Structure formats: structure tokens, C-alpha cells
CSV table of C-alpha atoms in Angstrom, one decimal:
chain,number,residue,atom,x,y,z
A,22,MET,CA,-14.9,71.1,-8.6
A,23,SER,CA,-12.5,68.3,-7.9
A,24,ARG,CA,-9.6,68.4,-5.5
A,25,SER,CA,-7.2,67.9,-8.7
A,26,ARG,CA,-9.1,70.4,-10.6
A,27,ILE,CA,-8.8,72.8,-7.8
A,28,ALA,CA,-5.1,71.8,-7.6
A,29,SER,CA,-4.5,72.2,-11.4
A,30,LEU,CA,-6.2,75.8,-11.4
A,31,ALA,CA,-4.1,76.7,-8.2
A,32,SER,CA,-0.8,75.5,-9.7
A,33,GLN,CA,-1.7,77.2,-13.4
A,34,GLY,CA,-2.9,80.1,-11.7
A,35,ALA,CA,0.0,82.1,-10.9
A,36,LYS,CA,0.0,83.3,-14.4
A,37,ARG,CA,-3.4,83.0,-15.8
A,38,TYR,CA,-5.7,84.0,-12.6
A,39,PHE,CA,-3.4,85.7,-10.0
A,40,SER,CA,-0.9,87.7,-11.6
A,41,GLY,CA,0.3,89.4,-8.5
A,42,LYS,CA,-3.1,90.6,-7.9
A,43,PRO,CA,-4.7,90.3,-4.2
A,44,ILE,CA,-7.8,88.0,-4.0
A,45,TYR,CA,-11.1,90.0,-4.1
A,46,ALA,CA,-12.8,91.1,-1.1
A,47,PRO,CA,-16.3,89.9,-0.2
A,48,THR,CA,-19.0,91.4,-2.1
A,49,SER,CA,-22.8,91.1,-2.1
A,50,LEU,CA,-24.5,88.0,-3.3
A,51,THR,CA,-27.8,89.9,-3.8
A,52,SER,CA,-26.5,92.6,-5.9
A,53,ALA,CA,-24.4,90.4,-8.0
A,54,VAL,CA,-27.5,88.4,-9.2
A,55,ARG,CA,-29.6,91.4,-9.8
A,56,THR,CA,-31.1,91.5,-13.2
A,57,ARG,CA,-32.9,94.5,-15.0
A,58,SER,CA,-35.7,94.7,-17.1
A,59,LEU,CA,-35.1,95.5,-21.1
A,60,ALA,CA,-38.7,94.7,-22.2
A,61,GLU,CA,-41.6,92.2,-21.3
A,62,ASP,CA,-40.3,89.2,-19.8
A,63,THR,CA,-36.8,90.0,-20.7
A,64,TYR,CA,-34.1,91.1,-18.5
A,65,GLU,CA,-30.3,91.5,-18.5
A,66,GLY,CA,-27.7,90.8,-15.8
A,67,PHE,CA,-24.2,90.7,-15.6
A,68,VAL,CA,-21.7,87.6,-14.9
A,69,THR,CA,-18.8,88.8,-12.8
A,70,ASP,CA,-15.8,86.2,-11.9
A,71,ARG,CA,-16.2,86.8,-8.6
A,72,TRP,CA,-18.4,83.7,-8.2
A,73,SER,CA,-16.2,81.6,-10.2
A,74,ILE,CA,-14.8,78.1,-9.9
A,75,GLY,CA,-11.4,78.5,-12.2
A,76,GLU,CA,-13.1,80.3,-15.0
A,77,ALA,CA,-16.5,78.8,-14.5
A,78,PRO,CA,-19.2,81.1,-12.8
A,79,ASN,CA,-20.7,78.8,-10.2
A,80,GLY,CA,-24.0,77.0,-11.0
A,81,GLY,CA,-26.1,78.4,-8.1
A,82,TYR,CA,-25.2,82.0,-8.5
A,83,LEU,CA,-26.5,81.5,-12.2
A,84,MET,CA,-29.6,79.8,-10.8
A,85,MET,CA,-30.1,82.8,-8.5
A,86,MET,CA,-29.8,85.3,-11.4
A,87,ALA,CA,-32.6,83.3,-13.2
A,88,LEU,CA,-34.8,83.5,-10.5
A,89,ASP,CA,-34.5,86.9,-9.9
A,90,ALA,CA,-35.5,87.8,-13.7
A,91,ALA,CA,-38.5,84.9,-13.2
A,92,SER,CA,-39.4,86.7,-10.0
A,93,GLN,CA,-40.1,89.7,-11.8
A,94,SER,CA,-42.6,88.1,-14.6
A,95,THR,CA,-44.9,86.7,-11.7
A,96,SER,CA,-47.1,88.0,-8.7
A,97,HIS,CA,-46.1,85.0,-6.8
A,98,PRO,CA,-43.4,86.2,-4.2
A,99,ASP,CA,-41.3,82.7,-3.5
A,100,PRO,CA,-39.8,80.4,-5.3
A,101,LEU,CA,-40.7,76.6,-4.8
A,102,SER,CA,-38.5,74.8,-7.2
A,103,CYS,CA,-36.1,75.1,-9.9
A,104,GLN,CA,-34.5,72.8,-12.1
A,105,THR,CA,-31.4,74.1,-14.4
A,106,THR,CA,-29.9,72.2,-17.4
A,107,PHE,CA,-26.6,73.6,-18.1
A,108,LEU,CA,-25.5,73.6,-21.7
A,109,SER,CA,-22.4,75.5,-22.1
A,110,LYS,CA,-20.3,77.5,-19.6
A,111,ALA,CA,-21.3,80.9,-19.2
A,112,ASP,CA,-18.7,83.5,-19.5
A,113,GLU,CA,-17.1,85.7,-17.2
A,114,ASN,CA,-17.4,89.4,-16.7
A,115,GLU,CA,-20.0,89.3,-19.7
A,116,PRO,CA,-23.7,90.8,-20.0
A,117,VAL,CA,-26.1,87.8,-20.1
A,118,LEU,CA,-30.0,88.1,-21.4
A,119,LEU,CA,-32.4,86.0,-19.8
A,120,SER,CA,-36.0,85.4,-21.6
A,121,VAL,CA,-38.8,84.4,-19.4
A,122,ARG,CA,-42.1,82.3,-21.0
A,123,ARG,CA,-45.1,81.8,-18.7
A,124,MET,CA,-45.8,77.9,-18.8
A,125,MET,CA,-48.4,78.2,-16.7
A,126,ALA,CA,-50.4,80.3,-14.0
A,127,SER,CA,-52.9,80.2,-11.4
A,128,LYS,CA,-54.1,81.7,-8.2
A,129,SER,CA,-51.6,79.5,-6.0
A,130,MET,CA,-48.5,79.0,-8.4
A,131,ALA,CA,-47.0,80.0,-11.7
A,132,VAL,CA,-44.5,77.9,-13.8
A,133,LEU,CA,-41.9,79.9,-15.6
A,134,HIS,CA,-39.1,78.9,-18.2
A,135,ILE,CA,-36.1,81.1,-18.3
A,136,THR,CA,-33.7,81.0,-21.0
A,137,MET,CA,-30.1,82.2,-20.2
A,138,SER,CA,-27.9,83.5,-23.3
A,139,GLN,CA,-24.7,84.9,-23.9
A,140,LYS,CA,-23.2,86.1,-27.6
A,141,ASN,CA,-26.3,84.4,-28.9
A,142,VAL,CA,-25.3,81.1,-27.3
A,143,VAL,CA,-27.9,79.6,-24.8
A,144,ARG,CA,-26.1,79.0,-21.8
A,145,SER,CA,-28.4,77.0,-19.5
A,146,GLU,CA,-32.4,76.4,-19.5
A,147,HIS,CA,-34.3,76.8,-16.1
A,148,THR,CA,-37.9,75.9,-15.3
A,149,ALA,CA,-39.1,77.8,-11.9
A,150,ILE,CA,-42.2,77.2,-10.1
A,151,PHE,CA,-43.4,80.2,-7.8
A,152,GLY,CA,-45.9,80.3,-5.1
A,153,THR,CA,-46.3,81.4,-1.5
A,154,LEU,CA,-44.4,79.2,1.0
A,155,ASN,CA,-46.8,79.7,4.0
A,156,SER,CA,-49.2,82.5,4.4
A,157,GLY,CA,-49.1,82.5,8.7
A,158,THR,CA,-52.4,81.1,8.8
A,159,ARG,CA,-53.4,77.5,10.6
A,160,ASP,CA,-54.9,76.1,7.3
A,161,ASP,CA,-51.6,76.3,5.4
A,162,GLY,CA,-52.0,72.6,5.0
A,163,PHE,CA,-50.6,68.8,6.2
A,164,ASP,CA,-47.1,68.4,7.4
A,165,HIS,CA,-45.1,65.4,8.0
A,166,SER,CA,-41.1,64.9,8.0
A,167,VAL,CA,-38.8,62.1,9.3
A,168,LYS,CA,-35.7,64.1,8.4
A,169,VAL,CA,-33.0,64.0,10.9
A,170,PRO,CA,-31.3,67.5,11.6
A,171,ILE,CA,-27.7,68.0,10.4
A,172,ALA,CA,-25.7,67.4,14.0
A,173,LEU,CA,-22.6,69.6,14.4
A,174,PRO,CA,-20.6,71.0,17.2
A,175,PRO,CA,-20.7,74.7,17.8
A,176,ARG,CA,-19.2,76.6,15.2
A,177,ASN,CA,-16.4,77.8,17.3
A,178,GLU,CA,-15.3,74.0,17.8
A,179,CYS,CA,-15.0,73.5,14.2
A,180,ILE,CA,-12.2,73.7,11.9
A,181,HIS,CA,-12.3,76.8,9.6
A,182,ALA,CA,-11.2,75.7,6.4
A,183,SER,CA,-11.8,79.2,4.1
A,184,PRO,CA,-8.8,81.5,5.1
A,185,GLY,CA,-6.5,78.4,4.2
A,186,TRP,CA,-8.4,78.2,1.0
A,187,ARG,CA,-8.0,81.9,0.3
A,188,LYS,CA,-4.5,82.0,0.8
A,189,ASN,CA,-3.5,78.5,-1.6
A,190,PHE,CA,-5.7,79.7,-4.5
A,191,GLY,CA,-6.2,83.4,-4.9
A,192,ARG,CA,-7.7,84.3,-8.3
A,193,ALA,CA,-7.9,80.8,-9.3
A,194,LEU,CA,-11.0,80.0,-6.9
A,195,ASN,CA,-12.6,83.4,-6.6
A,196,ILE,CA,-15.4,81.7,-5.1
A,197,VAL,CA,-13.5,80.9,-1.7
A,198,ALA,CA,-13.2,84.5,-1.2
A,199,GLN,CA,-17.0,85.1,-1.0
A,200,THR,CA,-17.9,81.9,1.3
A,201,ASP,CA,-17.2,80.8,4.6
A,202,ALA,CA,-16.8,77.1,5.5
A,203,TYR,CA,-16.3,75.4,9.2
A,204,PHE,CA,-16.2,71.4,9.7
A,205,ALA,CA,-16.5,69.4,12.4
A,206,PRO,CA,-13.2,67.7,13.7
A,207,ASP,CA,-14.7,64.3,13.2
A,208,SER,CA,-16.5,65.0,9.7
A,209,PRO,CA,-15.7,62.7,6.4
A,210,ALA,CA,-14.4,65.8,4.8
A,211,THR,CA,-12.1,66.9,7.3
A,212,LYS,CA,-10.6,63.4,7.4
A,213,GLY,CA,-10.7,63.0,3.7
A,214,VAL,CA,-10.4,65.7,1.3
A,215,LEU,CA,-9.3,68.1,3.5
A,216,LYS,CA,-6.2,66.2,4.3
A,217,GLY,CA,-5.5,65.2,0.7
A,218,LYS,CA,-6.8,61.6,1.5
A,219,THR,CA,-9.8,59.5,0.5
A,220,THR,CA,-12.3,57.7,3.0
A,221,ASP,CA,-15.3,55.4,2.6
A,222,HIS,CA,-17.9,58.3,3.1
A,223,ALA,CA,-18.9,60.4,0.1
A,224,SER,CA,-20.5,62.8,2.8
A,225,ILE,CA,-19.9,66.7,3.8
A,226,THR,CA,-21.2,68.2,6.9
A,227,THR,CA,-20.5,71.9,7.6
A,228,TYR,CA,-21.6,75.5,8.4
A,229,LEU,CA,-21.6,77.5,5.3
A,230,GLY,CA,-22.0,81.4,5.2
A,231,LEU,CA,-20.9,84.3,3.1
A,232,SER,CA,-17.5,86.0,4.2
A,233,ASN,CA,-19.0,89.5,4.0
A,234,GLY,CA,-21.7,88.9,6.8
A,235,GLU,CA,-24.8,88.9,4.3
A,236,ILE,CA,-27.6,87.2,6.1
A,237,PRO,CA,-29.0,84.3,3.6
A,238,SER,CA,-31.8,84.9,1.6
A,239,LEU,CA,-34.4,82.6,0.4
A,240,MET,CA,-33.0,82.7,-3.4
A,241,SER,CA,-29.7,82.4,-2.1
A,242,LEU,CA,-30.3,78.7,-0.9
A,243,ALA,CA,-29.9,77.9,-4.7
A,244,PHE,CA,-26.3,79.3,-4.2
A,245,PHE,CA,-25.6,77.7,-1.1
A,246,ASN,CA,-26.4,74.1,-2.3
A,247,ASP,CA,-24.0,74.3,-4.6
A,248,ALA,CA,-21.3,76.2,-3.1
A,249,MET,CA,-19.3,73.1,-1.6
A,250,PHE,CA,-16.6,70.7,-3.1
A,251,PRO,CA,-18.5,67.6,-4.6
A,252,PRO,CA,-18.6,65.0,-1.4
A,253,VAL,CA,-17.4,62.0,-4.1
A,254,LEU,CA,-14.1,63.5,-3.6
A,255,ASN,CA,-13.7,62.3,-0.2
A,256,VAL,CA,-13.8,58.7,-2.0
A,257,SER,CA,-12.3,59.3,-5.2
A,258,ALA,CA,-9.0,61.1,-6.1
A,259,LEU,CA,-10.2,61.2,-9.6
A,260,GLY,CA,-10.5,64.6,-11.7
A,261,TRP,CA,-13.1,67.1,-11.9
A,262,VAL,CA,-17.1,67.1,-11.3
A,263,PRO,CA,-19.1,69.3,-13.7
A,264,THR,CA,-22.8,69.6,-13.0
A,265,LEU,CA,-25.2,68.8,-15.8
A,266,GLN,CA,-28.6,69.2,-14.5
A,267,TYR,CA,-29.3,70.6,-10.8
A,268,SER,CA,-32.6,70.9,-8.9
A,269,VAL,CA,-33.4,72.9,-5.6
A,270,HIS,CA,-36.8,72.7,-3.7
A,271,PHE,CA,-37.2,75.5,-1.4
A,272,TRP,CA,-39.0,74.5,1.7
A,273,ASN,CA,-38.7,77.6,4.3
A,274,ARG,CA,-37.3,81.1,4.6
A,275,PRO,CA,-33.8,81.6,6.3
A,276,PRO,CA,-34.1,82.9,9.7
A,277,VAL,CA,-33.5,86.9,10.1
A,278,PRO,CA,-31.5,87.9,13.2
A,279,ALA,CA,-33.9,89.4,15.5
A,280,ALA,CA,-31.8,93.2,15.4
A,281,LEU,CA,-32.7,93.0,11.7
A,282,ALA,CA,-36.1,91.6,11.6
A,283,SER,CA,-37.9,95.0,11.2
A,284,ASP,CA,-35.6,96.1,8.4
A,285,GLU,CA,-35.9,93.4,5.2
A,286,SER,CA,-33.8,95.2,3.3
A,287,ALA,CA,-31.0,95.4,5.9
A,288,ALA,CA,-30.8,91.4,6.0
A,289,THR,CA,-29.2,90.9,2.8
A,290,THR,CA,-26.7,93.8,3.2
A,291,PRO,CA,-23.5,93.3,4.6
A,292,HIS,CA,-22.9,94.9,8.4
A,293,ILE,CA,-19.7,96.4,8.9
A,294,ILE,CA,-18.3,97.4,12.3
A,295,ALA,CA,-16.3,100.8,12.0
A,296,GLY,CA,-12.9,101.2,12.5
A,297,GLU,CA,-9.2,101.0,11.4
A,298,ASN,CA,-9.9,97.9,10.3
A,299,PRO,CA,-13.5,97.5,9.2
A,300,GLN,CA,-14.9,94.1,9.8
A,301,PRO,CA,-18.3,92.7,9.0
A,302,THR,CA,-20.8,92.0,11.8
A,303,ILE,CA,-21.4,88.3,11.8
A,304,TYR,CA,-24.9,86.9,13.4
A,305,ASP,CA,-25.3,83.2,14.2
A,306,GLU,CA,-28.0,83.6,11.3
A,307,SER,CA,-25.5,84.3,8.9
A,308,TYR,CA,-24.3,80.5,8.9
A,309,LEU,CA,-26.5,77.4,7.6
A,310,ARG,CA,-26.1,73.9,8.3
A,311,CYS,CA,-25.4,72.3,4.9
A,312,ARG,CA,-25.2,68.2,4.2
A,313,PHE,CA,-24.0,67.0,0.6
A,314,GLU,CA,-24.2,63.3,-0.1
A,315,THR,CA,-23.3,61.0,-2.9
A,316,ASP,CA,-24.2,57.4,-2.4
A,317,TYR,CA,-24.3,55.8,-6.3
A,318,VAL,CA,-21.7,56.5,-8.8
A,319,ARG,CA,-22.2,54.3,-11.6
A,320,ASN,CA,-19.6,54.5,-14.8
A,321,SER,CA,-18.7,58.2,-13.4
A,322,TRP,CA,-22.0,59.3,-13.3
A,323,LEU,CA,-23.4,60.3,-9.8
A,324,TYR,CA,-25.9,62.6,-8.2
A,325,THR,CA,-25.6,64.2,-4.9
A,326,ASP,CA,-28.0,65.3,-2.6
A,327,GLY,CA,-28.0,68.3,-0.6
A,328,GLU,CA,-29.8,69.6,2.4
A,329,ILE,CA,-29.7,73.2,3.8
A,330,TRP,CA,-30.8,73.9,7.7
A,331,SER,CA,-31.1,76.9,9.5
A,332,HIS,CA,-27.8,77.9,11.7
A,333,ASP,CA,-29.4,76.3,14.9
A,334,GLY,CA,-30.8,72.9,12.8
A,335,SER,CA,-34.3,73.6,13.9
A,336,THR,CA,-35.6,74.2,10.4
A,337,LEU,CA,-35.0,72.7,7.0
A,338,LEU,CA,-34.9,75.4,4.6
A,339,ALA,CA,-34.1,73.8,1.1
A,340,THR,CA,-33.1,69.9,-0.3
A,341,SER,CA,-31.2,69.6,-4.0
A,342,ARG,CA,-30.1,67.0,-6.1
A,343,GLN,CA,-27.2,67.4,-9.0
A,344,LEU,CA,-26.7,65.0,-11.7
A,345,ALA,CA,-22.9,65.4,-12.4
A,346,ARG,CA,-19.9,63.3,-14.0
A,347,LEU,CA,-16.6,62.3,-12.5
A,348,MET,CA,-13.7,63.3,-15.3
A,349,SER,CA,-10.3,62.6,-15.7
A,350,PRO,CA,-7.8,64.8,-13.4
A,351,LYS,CA,-5.4,67.4,-15.1
A,352,SER,CA,-3.3,67.3,-12.0
A,353,THR,CA,-2.7,65.2,-9.0
A,354,VAL,CA,-1.6,68.1,-6.7
A,355,ASN,CA,-3.9,68.7,-3.8
A,356,LYS,CA,-4.0,72.0,-2.2
A,357,MET,CA,-7.5,71.7,-0.5
A,358,ALA,CA,-5.6,70.9,3.2
A,359,PRO,CA,-6.0,74.3,5.1
A,360,LYS,CA,-2.8,75.9,6.0
């Protein structure tokens, strides 16, 4: 989603999206992607507009829904990877049919293909590999890494951009009501797109969480890898950036706060502090360290690499790659700068 595209939606949104209605309250991501079985390997979900950019449901949100369906068609507990090709835009506030086909299964893994359809039109195709991330034994296998953890100052020293986005966009950008982002003061995004300017670096580093305090799950890493504006907007003021293909590799489960470790279901439930003005309980583990970079653009085609790390930067949780295209703008107005 580009600066100009977001701004265009915001400027058009007063009548088309907002219509005097308050911005949506935060809602549970885990509940939003849940599917139910209709028949063997056939599932139904519901695509809400609460995770949309304009009228387009977020691609990571749709991948999560496909993974939820696939998880019910295999005995293997964890997604190891998923690749999604987007064929046409999913419709908001409509049911979706998910058909799962087992392509291969063994003792250690399963490969499943998921077709997502609405109104007899295929919206996206997903290929997922399920297995077990680790068994907790000493013979899990060989490890090697030269990855450098994401360096960020403490979250309370960062710029909290989300409140300004919610004020600026309202229903024109529903996803910002559900997410919460903090940027380092000296980051390329802070110097670039957040100020309506361009820089030399198509890079974003941020703390990213859910605004209801929900603790990230393993499958939610598919959403987080697609929940930030494209980094190419730091170097180009052009257009919007639709994704055509999106791949995620899952490496480790997100950590759970010690206070919730004994209750697995509690980790994916928003925790509310009761009172006159209820507020979510925010744990450090509610936020992830994220890095997104685009280092090559050719004829407006580009790829973006993503990394998701634990809140303290100690553990790499997931990596991603997106193939996208930089399209012509519909407006030059910019409302990304927090106010």
C-alpha cells in the first residue's frame, strides 16, 4: 500500500468509507481467520473488512485463513512455509470457500494446496508445508545462522505512529485500527515516508503488534510479514504497490509471556484491564521486531524481503518475500505523517 494510494483512499474516504462512523474497535486476529468444516477438506471462512486497506483485505490475513483451513486437514501441527499467489481481490464482508488438496504426506511433513474462492471465482491459491518446528530434543538437526538481529531502541523511545494514522484515515484504512507500530527516530521510514519525503533507503524497521494486546501466534507471522507499508515508498513517491506473490517461512514460535505460559489459549485472547475506560494489557511479547527491505526494482517490478524477530531481538521467528509492482498514483496527497 503506497503513500499516495493511502492518501487517495483517505481523501475519498469521507463518503465512501467513513460516512461519519467511528473507526473500528480492535478485534481478535485469531478469531477473524477461523474457519469451519463444511465437508472433508472443505472449509468456510468469512472475510471481514476490519483487516482491509481501502476495500482490499490484507494478503497476510488471507494467508492466515488458508493456513487455518489447511491445519484441519493434516496431523502435523506447525506451518513451515506458505506461498500465495493472488489472482483477484477478495470481497469484504463475504463468506469464502477454502478447498484443501493433499499433495504429499509423510511422517515428518505434509504439502497441501488451498484454493480460496468467493462467488465461484478463485481469489487466491496457496501451497503450504506443515511439519513440526522442533521437538525439544537434542537431535533436532543442524543449526547455522549469520543473521544480524534487528537493532531498535526501547519501544518507549520510539515514535508511536499508529494513533495519528487512525485519526487521519478512519474507515479508509481499517487495518491501522488493528495494528500498533513504533519507529526508531533515526530510521529511514521516520525520515522518509512518515514525513512525506523520500530517502535513499527502501528499508523499514519497526516494532509491530496488535492494538488489542493479543500475543502473536505462529500463524499470525503470516499477517505481520504483510502488515506494514511497502519500504519502496521511502525512495519513490509513485503509486500503490499490489502484491502478486507472497511467501513466508516459519522458523520459531513467538514467545509467550510467563504469566500466560500455563494457558495456551490465553495467549491469543485480548487481555483487558477492567475499569471505567477498559484498556488492553500490553506485554512486551505483544510486539515483534520487524525489518522490511527492497533492494532491487526493475521496470516497476520489485521484491521485498521481510524478517520478524521476537520482541527482544533474540530469536528469528519468520522470513518472507513478496513480488509486487509499483503502480501509477491516483493522488499526490500524503497523510502518512503522524499528527
